[in-house]
PDB file of C-alpha atoms in Angstrom:
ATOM      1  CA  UNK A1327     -81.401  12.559 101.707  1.00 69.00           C
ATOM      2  CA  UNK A1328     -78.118  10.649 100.725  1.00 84.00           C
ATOM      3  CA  UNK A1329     -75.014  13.432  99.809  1.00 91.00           C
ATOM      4  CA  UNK A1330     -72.565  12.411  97.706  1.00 95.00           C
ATOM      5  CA  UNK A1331     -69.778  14.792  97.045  1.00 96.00           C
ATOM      6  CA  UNK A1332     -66.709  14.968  94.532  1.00 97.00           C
ATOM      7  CA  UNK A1333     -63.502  16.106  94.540  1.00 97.00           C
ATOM      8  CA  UNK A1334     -61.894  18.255  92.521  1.00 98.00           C
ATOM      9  CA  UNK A1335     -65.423  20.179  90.981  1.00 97.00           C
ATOM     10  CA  UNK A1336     -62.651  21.702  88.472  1.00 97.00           C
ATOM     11  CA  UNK A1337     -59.076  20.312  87.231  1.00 97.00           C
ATOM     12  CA  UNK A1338     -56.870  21.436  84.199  1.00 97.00           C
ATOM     13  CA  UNK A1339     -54.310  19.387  83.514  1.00 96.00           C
ATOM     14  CA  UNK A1340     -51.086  19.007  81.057  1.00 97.00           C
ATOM     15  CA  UNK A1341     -51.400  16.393  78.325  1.00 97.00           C
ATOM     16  CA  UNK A1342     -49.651  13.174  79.600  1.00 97.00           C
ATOM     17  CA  UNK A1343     -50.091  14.000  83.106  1.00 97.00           C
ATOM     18  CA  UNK A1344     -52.657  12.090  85.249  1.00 97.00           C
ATOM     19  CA  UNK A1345     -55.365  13.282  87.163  1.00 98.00           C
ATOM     20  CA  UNK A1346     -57.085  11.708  89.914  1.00 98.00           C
ATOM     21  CA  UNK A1347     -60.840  12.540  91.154  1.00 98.00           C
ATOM     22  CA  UNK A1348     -62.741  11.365  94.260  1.00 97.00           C
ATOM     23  CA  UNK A1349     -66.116  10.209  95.226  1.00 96.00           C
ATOM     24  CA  UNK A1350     -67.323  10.108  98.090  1.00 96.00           C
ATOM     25  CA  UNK A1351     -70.702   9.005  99.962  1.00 93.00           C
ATOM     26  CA  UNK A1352     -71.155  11.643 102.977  1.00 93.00           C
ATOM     27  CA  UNK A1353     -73.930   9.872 105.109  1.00 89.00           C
ATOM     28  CA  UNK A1354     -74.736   6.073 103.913  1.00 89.00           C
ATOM     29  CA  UNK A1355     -72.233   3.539 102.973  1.00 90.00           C
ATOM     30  CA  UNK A1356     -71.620   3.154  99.368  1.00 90.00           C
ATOM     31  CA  UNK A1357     -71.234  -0.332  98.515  1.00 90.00           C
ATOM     32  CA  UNK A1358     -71.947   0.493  94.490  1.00 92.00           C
ATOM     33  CA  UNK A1359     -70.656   3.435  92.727  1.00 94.00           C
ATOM     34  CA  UNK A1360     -70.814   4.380  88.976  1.00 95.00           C
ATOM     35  CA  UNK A1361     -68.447   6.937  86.858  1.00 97.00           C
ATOM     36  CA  UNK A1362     -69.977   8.595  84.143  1.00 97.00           C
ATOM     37  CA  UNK A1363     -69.057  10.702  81.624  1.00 96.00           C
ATOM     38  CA  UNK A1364     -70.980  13.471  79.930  1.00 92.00           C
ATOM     39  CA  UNK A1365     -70.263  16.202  77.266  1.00 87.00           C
ATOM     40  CA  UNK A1366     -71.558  19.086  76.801  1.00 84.00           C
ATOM     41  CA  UNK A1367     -75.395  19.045  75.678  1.00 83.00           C
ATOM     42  CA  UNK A1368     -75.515  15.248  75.850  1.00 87.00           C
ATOM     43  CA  UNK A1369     -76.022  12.421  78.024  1.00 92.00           C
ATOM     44  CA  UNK A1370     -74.488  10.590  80.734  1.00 94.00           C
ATOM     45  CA  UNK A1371     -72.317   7.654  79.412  1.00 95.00           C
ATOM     46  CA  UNK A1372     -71.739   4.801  81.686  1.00 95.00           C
ATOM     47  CA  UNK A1373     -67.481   4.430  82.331  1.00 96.00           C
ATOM     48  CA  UNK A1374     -67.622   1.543  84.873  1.00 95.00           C
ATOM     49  CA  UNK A1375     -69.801   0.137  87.987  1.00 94.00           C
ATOM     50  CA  UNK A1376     -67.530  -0.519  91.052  1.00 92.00           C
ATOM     51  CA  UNK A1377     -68.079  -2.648  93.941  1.00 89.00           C
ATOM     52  CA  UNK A1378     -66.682  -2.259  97.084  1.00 86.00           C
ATOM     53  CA  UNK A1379     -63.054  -4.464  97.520  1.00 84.00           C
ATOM     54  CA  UNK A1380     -63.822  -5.825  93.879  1.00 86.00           C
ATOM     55  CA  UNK A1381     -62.600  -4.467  90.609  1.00 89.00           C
ATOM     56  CA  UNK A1382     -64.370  -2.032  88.572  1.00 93.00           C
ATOM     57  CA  UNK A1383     -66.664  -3.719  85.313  1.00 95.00           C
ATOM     58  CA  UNK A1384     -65.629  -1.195  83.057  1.00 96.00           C
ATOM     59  CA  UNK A1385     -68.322  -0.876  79.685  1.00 94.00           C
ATOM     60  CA  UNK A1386     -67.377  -1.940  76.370  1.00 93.00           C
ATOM     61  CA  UNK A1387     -65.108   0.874  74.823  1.00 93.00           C
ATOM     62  CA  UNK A1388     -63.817   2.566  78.476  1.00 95.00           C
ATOM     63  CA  UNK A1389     -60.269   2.051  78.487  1.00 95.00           C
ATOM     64  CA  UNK A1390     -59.704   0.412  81.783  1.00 93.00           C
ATOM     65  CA  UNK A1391     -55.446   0.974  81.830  1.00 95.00           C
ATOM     66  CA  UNK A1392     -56.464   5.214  80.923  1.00 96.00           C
ATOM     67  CA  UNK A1393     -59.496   5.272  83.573  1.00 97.00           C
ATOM     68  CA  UNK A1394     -58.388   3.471  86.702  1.00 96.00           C
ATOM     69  CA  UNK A1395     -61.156   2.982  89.776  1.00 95.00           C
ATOM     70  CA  UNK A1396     -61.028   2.236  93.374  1.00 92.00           C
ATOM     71  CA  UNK A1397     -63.168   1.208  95.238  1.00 90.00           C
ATOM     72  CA  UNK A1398     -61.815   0.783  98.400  1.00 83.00           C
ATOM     73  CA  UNK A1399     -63.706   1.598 100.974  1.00 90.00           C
ATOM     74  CA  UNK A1400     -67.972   2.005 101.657  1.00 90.00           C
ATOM     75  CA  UNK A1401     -67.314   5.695 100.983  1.00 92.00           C
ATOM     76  CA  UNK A1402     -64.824   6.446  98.641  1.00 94.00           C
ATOM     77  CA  UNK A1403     -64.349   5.455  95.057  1.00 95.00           C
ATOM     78  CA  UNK A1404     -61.867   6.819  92.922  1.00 96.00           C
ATOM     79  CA  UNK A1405     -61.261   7.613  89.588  1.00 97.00           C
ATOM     80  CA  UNK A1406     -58.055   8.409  87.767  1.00 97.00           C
ATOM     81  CA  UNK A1407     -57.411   9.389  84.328  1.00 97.00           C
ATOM     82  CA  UNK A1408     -53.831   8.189  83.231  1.00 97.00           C
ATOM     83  CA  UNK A1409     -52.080  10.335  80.526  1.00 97.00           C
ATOM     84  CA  UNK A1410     -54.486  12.908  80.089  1.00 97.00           C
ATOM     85  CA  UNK A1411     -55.105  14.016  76.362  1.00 96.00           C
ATOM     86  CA  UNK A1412     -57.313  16.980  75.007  1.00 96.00           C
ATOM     87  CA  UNK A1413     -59.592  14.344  74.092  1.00 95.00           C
ATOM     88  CA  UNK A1414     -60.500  13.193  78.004  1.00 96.00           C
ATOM     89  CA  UNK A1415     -61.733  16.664  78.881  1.00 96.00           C
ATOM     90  CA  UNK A1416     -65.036  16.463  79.665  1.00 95.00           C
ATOM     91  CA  UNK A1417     -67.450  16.461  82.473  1.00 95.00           C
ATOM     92  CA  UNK A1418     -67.321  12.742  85.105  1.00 97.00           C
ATOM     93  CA  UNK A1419     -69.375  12.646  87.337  1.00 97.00           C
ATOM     94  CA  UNK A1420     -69.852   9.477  89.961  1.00 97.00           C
ATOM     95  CA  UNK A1421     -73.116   8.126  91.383  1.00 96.00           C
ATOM     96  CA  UNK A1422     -73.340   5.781  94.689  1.00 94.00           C
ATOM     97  CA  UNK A1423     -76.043   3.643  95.961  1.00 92.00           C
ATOM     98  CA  UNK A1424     -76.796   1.880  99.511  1.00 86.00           C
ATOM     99  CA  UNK A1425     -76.936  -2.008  99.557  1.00 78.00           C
ATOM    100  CA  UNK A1426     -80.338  -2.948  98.200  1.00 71.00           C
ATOM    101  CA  UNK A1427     -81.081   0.439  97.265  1.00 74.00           C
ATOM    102  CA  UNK A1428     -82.022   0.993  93.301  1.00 74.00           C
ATOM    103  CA  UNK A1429     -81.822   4.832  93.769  1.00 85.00           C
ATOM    104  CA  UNK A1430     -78.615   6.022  92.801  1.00 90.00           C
ATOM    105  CA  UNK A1431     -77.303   9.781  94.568  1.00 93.00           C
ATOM    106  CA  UNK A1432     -75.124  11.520  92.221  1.00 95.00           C
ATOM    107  CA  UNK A1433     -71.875  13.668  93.047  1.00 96.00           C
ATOM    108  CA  UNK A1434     -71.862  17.295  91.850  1.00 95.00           C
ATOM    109  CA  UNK A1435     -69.704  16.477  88.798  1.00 96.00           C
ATOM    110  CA  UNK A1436     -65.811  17.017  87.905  1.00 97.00           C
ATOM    111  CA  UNK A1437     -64.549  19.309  84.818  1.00 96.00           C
ATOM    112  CA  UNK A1438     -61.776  18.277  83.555  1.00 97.00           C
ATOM    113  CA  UNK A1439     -59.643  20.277  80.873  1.00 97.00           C
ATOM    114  CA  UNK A1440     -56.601  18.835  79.356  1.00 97.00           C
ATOM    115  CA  UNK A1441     -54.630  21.352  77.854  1.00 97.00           C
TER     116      UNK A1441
ATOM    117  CA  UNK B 336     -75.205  -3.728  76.933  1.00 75.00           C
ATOM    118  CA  UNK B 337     -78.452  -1.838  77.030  1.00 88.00           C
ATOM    119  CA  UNK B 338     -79.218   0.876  73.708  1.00 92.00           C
ATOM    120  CA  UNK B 339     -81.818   3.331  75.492  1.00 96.00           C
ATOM    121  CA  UNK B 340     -83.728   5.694  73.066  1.00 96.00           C
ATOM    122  CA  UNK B 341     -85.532   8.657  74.061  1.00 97.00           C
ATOM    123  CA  UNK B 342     -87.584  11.029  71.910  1.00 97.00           C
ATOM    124  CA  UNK B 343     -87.942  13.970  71.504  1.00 97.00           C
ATOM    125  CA  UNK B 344     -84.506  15.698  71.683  1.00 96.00           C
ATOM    126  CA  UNK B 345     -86.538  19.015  72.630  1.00 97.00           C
ATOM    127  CA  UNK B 346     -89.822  19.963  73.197  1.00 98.00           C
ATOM    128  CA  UNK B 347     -91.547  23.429  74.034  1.00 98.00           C
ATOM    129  CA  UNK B 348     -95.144  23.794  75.717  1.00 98.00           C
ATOM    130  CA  UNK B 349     -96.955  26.280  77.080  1.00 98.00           C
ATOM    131  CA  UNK B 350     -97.780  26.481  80.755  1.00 98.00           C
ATOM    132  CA  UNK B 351    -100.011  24.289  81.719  1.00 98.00           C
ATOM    133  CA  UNK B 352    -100.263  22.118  78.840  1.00 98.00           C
ATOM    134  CA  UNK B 353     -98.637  18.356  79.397  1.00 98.00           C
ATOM    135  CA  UNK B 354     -95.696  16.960  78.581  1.00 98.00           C
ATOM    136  CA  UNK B 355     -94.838  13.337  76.968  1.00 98.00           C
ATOM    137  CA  UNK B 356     -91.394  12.141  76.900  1.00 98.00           C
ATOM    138  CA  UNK B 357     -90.970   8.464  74.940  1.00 98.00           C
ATOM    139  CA  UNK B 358     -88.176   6.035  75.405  1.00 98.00           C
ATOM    140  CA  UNK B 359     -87.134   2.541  74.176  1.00 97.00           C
ATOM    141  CA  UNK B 360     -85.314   0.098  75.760  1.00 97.00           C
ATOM    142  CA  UNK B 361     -83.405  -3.108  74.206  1.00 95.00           C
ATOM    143  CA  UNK B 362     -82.672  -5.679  76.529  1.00 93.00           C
ATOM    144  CA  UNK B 363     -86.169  -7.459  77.928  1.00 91.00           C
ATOM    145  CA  UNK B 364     -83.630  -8.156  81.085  1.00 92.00           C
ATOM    146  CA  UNK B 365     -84.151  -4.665  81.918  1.00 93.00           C
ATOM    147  CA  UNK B 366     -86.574  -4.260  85.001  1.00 92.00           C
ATOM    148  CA  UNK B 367     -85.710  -0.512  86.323  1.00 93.00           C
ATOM    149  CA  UNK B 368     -86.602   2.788  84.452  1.00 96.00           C
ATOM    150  CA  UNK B 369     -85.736   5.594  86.305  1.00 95.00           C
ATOM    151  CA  UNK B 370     -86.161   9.273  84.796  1.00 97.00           C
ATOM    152  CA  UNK B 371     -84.462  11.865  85.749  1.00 96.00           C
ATOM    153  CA  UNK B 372     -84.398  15.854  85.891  1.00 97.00           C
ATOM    154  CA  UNK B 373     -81.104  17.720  85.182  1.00 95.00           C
ATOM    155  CA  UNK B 374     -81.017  21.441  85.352  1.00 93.00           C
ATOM    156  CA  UNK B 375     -78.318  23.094  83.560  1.00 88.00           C
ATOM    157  CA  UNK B 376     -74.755  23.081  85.668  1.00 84.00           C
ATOM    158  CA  UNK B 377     -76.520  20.668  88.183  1.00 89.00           C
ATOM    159  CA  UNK B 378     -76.423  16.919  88.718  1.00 92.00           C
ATOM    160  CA  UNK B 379     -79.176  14.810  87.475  1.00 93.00           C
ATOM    161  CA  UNK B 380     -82.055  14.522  89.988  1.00 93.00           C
ATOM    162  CA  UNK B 381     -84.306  11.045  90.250  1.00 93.00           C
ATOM    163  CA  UNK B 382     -87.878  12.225  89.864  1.00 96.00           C
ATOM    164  CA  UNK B 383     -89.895   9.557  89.516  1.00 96.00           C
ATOM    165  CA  UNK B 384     -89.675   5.511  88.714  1.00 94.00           C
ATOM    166  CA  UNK B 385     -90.550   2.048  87.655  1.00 94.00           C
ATOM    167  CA  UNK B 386     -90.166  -1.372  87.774  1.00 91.00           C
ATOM    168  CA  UNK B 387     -91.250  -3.924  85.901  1.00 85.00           C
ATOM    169  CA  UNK B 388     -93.498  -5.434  87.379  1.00 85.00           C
ATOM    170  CA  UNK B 389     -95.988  -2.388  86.599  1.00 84.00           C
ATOM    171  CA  UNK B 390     -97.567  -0.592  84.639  1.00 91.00           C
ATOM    172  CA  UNK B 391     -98.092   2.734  85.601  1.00 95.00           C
ATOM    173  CA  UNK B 392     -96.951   5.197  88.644  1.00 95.00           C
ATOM    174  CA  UNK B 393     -98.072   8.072  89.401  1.00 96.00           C
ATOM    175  CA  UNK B 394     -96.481  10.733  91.902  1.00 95.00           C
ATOM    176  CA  UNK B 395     -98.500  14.112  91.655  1.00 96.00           C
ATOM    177  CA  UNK B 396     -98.193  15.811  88.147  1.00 97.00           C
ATOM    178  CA  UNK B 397     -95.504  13.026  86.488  1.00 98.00           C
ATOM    179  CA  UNK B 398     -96.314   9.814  85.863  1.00 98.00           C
ATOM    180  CA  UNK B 399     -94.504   7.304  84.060  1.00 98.00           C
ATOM    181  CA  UNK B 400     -96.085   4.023  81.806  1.00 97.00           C
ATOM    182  CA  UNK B 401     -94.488   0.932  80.800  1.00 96.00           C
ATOM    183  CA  UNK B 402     -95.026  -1.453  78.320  1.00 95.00           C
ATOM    184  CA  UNK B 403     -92.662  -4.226  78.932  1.00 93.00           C
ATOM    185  CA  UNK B 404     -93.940  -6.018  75.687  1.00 93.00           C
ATOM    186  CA  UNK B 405     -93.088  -3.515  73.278  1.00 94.00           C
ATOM    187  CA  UNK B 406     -89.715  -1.952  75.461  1.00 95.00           C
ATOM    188  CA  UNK B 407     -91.270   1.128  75.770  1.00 95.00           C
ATOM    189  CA  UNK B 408     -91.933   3.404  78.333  1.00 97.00           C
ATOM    190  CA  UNK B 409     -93.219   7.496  78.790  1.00 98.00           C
ATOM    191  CA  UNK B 410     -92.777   9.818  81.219  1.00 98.00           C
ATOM    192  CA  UNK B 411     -96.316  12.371  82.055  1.00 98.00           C
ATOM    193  CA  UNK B 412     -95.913  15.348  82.887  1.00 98.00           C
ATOM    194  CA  UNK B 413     -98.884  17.151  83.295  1.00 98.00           C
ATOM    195  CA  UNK B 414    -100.163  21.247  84.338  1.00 98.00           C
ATOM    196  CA  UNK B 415     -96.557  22.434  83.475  1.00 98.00           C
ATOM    197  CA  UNK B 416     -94.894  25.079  85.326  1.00 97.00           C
ATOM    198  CA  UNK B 417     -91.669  27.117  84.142  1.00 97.00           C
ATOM    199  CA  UNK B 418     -89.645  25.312  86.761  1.00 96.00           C
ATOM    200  CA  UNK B 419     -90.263  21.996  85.165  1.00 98.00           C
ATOM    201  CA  UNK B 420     -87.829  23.668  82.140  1.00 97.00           C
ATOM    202  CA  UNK B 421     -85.078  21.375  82.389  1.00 97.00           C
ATOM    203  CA  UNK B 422     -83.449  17.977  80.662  1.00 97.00           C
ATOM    204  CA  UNK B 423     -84.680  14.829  81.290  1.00 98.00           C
ATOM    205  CA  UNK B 424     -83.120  11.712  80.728  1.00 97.00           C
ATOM    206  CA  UNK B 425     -84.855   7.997  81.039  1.00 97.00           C
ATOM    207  CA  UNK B 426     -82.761   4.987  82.165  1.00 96.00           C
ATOM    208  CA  UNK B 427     -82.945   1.532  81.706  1.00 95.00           C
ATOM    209  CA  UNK B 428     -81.219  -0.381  84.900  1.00 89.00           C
ATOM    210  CA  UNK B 429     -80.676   2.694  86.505  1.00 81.00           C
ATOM    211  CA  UNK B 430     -77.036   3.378  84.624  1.00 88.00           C
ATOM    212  CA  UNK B 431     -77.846   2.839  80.365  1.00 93.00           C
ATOM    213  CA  UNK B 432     -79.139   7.073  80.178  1.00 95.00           C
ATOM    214  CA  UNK B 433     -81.549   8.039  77.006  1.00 96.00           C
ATOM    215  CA  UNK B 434     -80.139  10.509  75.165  1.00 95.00           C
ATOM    216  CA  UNK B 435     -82.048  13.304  76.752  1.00 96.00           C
ATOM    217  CA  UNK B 436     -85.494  15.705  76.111  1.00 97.00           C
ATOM    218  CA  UNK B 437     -84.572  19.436  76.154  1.00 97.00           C
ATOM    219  CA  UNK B 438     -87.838  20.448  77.671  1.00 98.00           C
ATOM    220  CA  UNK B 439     -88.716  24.486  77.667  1.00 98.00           C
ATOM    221  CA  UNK B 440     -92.115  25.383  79.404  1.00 98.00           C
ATOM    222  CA  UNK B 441     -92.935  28.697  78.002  1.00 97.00           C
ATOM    223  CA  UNK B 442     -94.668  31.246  80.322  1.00 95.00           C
TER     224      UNK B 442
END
């Protein structure tokens, strides 16, 4: 099956430093992928879909000058969290699908602690 | 945007005994409801899903039904086995996630 993998699984960070985490598709080309966020006990919350070469469509609330995605290439998107606060910790974790493909392949997740 | 409801939050059954997991959907745009299986510390998992155009799929002991008229669909889950212990979240155009079932299979 499709392997997507991320990068950092784990990060702790300073407050107002920024942290940047990868996605990446290991054996199909990518050319959607989606950041999510999820905290502890609860659901996945859709950040932003990304195309590849356009910009992210960030969802209504997701800060798109704190959460900045690339999408630059079939196999790698990108996310980076700008001026990390206590408040971003949490658990992202990116999804990618094929073109024409519904079923979306999920990375293993990123922890992020801002301290 | 898509608001996806899913009830219940948890749910315990004996082995063996089924499982129903209920979600709502807003947005009669929506034509993909995927569900999917998250064991704790892992990623979500798609098990089983649906389009719109019908009613009812079946893949060995799940099954998922969809009524596009009310916004509804349900996820089956039927001769439960310890190992089906997980959370389960519905979808609505593959990214808008329910809020989750907590779902403990008790041996």
């Amino acid at each position: 099956g499709a392997v997507v993998s991320q990068h950092p699984s784990w990060v702790i960070c300073k407050s107002g430093t920024s942290v940047k985490i990868e996605c990446r598709s290991l054996d199909f080309q990518a050319t959607t992928m989606f950041w999510y966020r999820q905290f502890p006990k609860q659901s996945l919350m859709l950040m932003a879909t990304s195309n590849e070469g356009s910009k992210a469509t960030y969802e209504q609330g997701v800060e798109k000058d704190k959460f900045l995605i690339n999408h630059a290439s079939l196999t790698l998107s990108t996310l980076t969290v700008t001026s990390a606060h206590p408040e971003d910790s949490s658990f992202y974790i990116c999804s990618a699908t094929g073109q024409g493909v519904y079923e979306q392949y999920f990375g293993p997740g990123t922890r992020l602690t801002v301290t | 945007g898509e608001n996806v409801e899913q009830h219940p939050s948890t749910l315990s059954v004996q082995e063996g005994d089924s499982a129903v997991i209920k979600c709502t959907y807003s947005d009669s745009a929506s034509n993909y409801f995927p569900w999917y299986k998250q064991e704790l510390g892992k990623r979500p998992q798609l098990i089983i899903d649906i389009r719109s155009n019908v009613g009812e799929k079946k893949d060995q002991r799940i099954a998922v039904t969809l009524n596009k008229t009310a916004k509804h669909f349900s996820l089956h889950i039927t001769e439960t086995q310890p190992e089906d212990s997980a959370v389960y979240f519905c979808a609505a155009r593959r990214s808008y996630f329910g809020t989750g079932t907590s779902l403990t299979v008790i041996p």
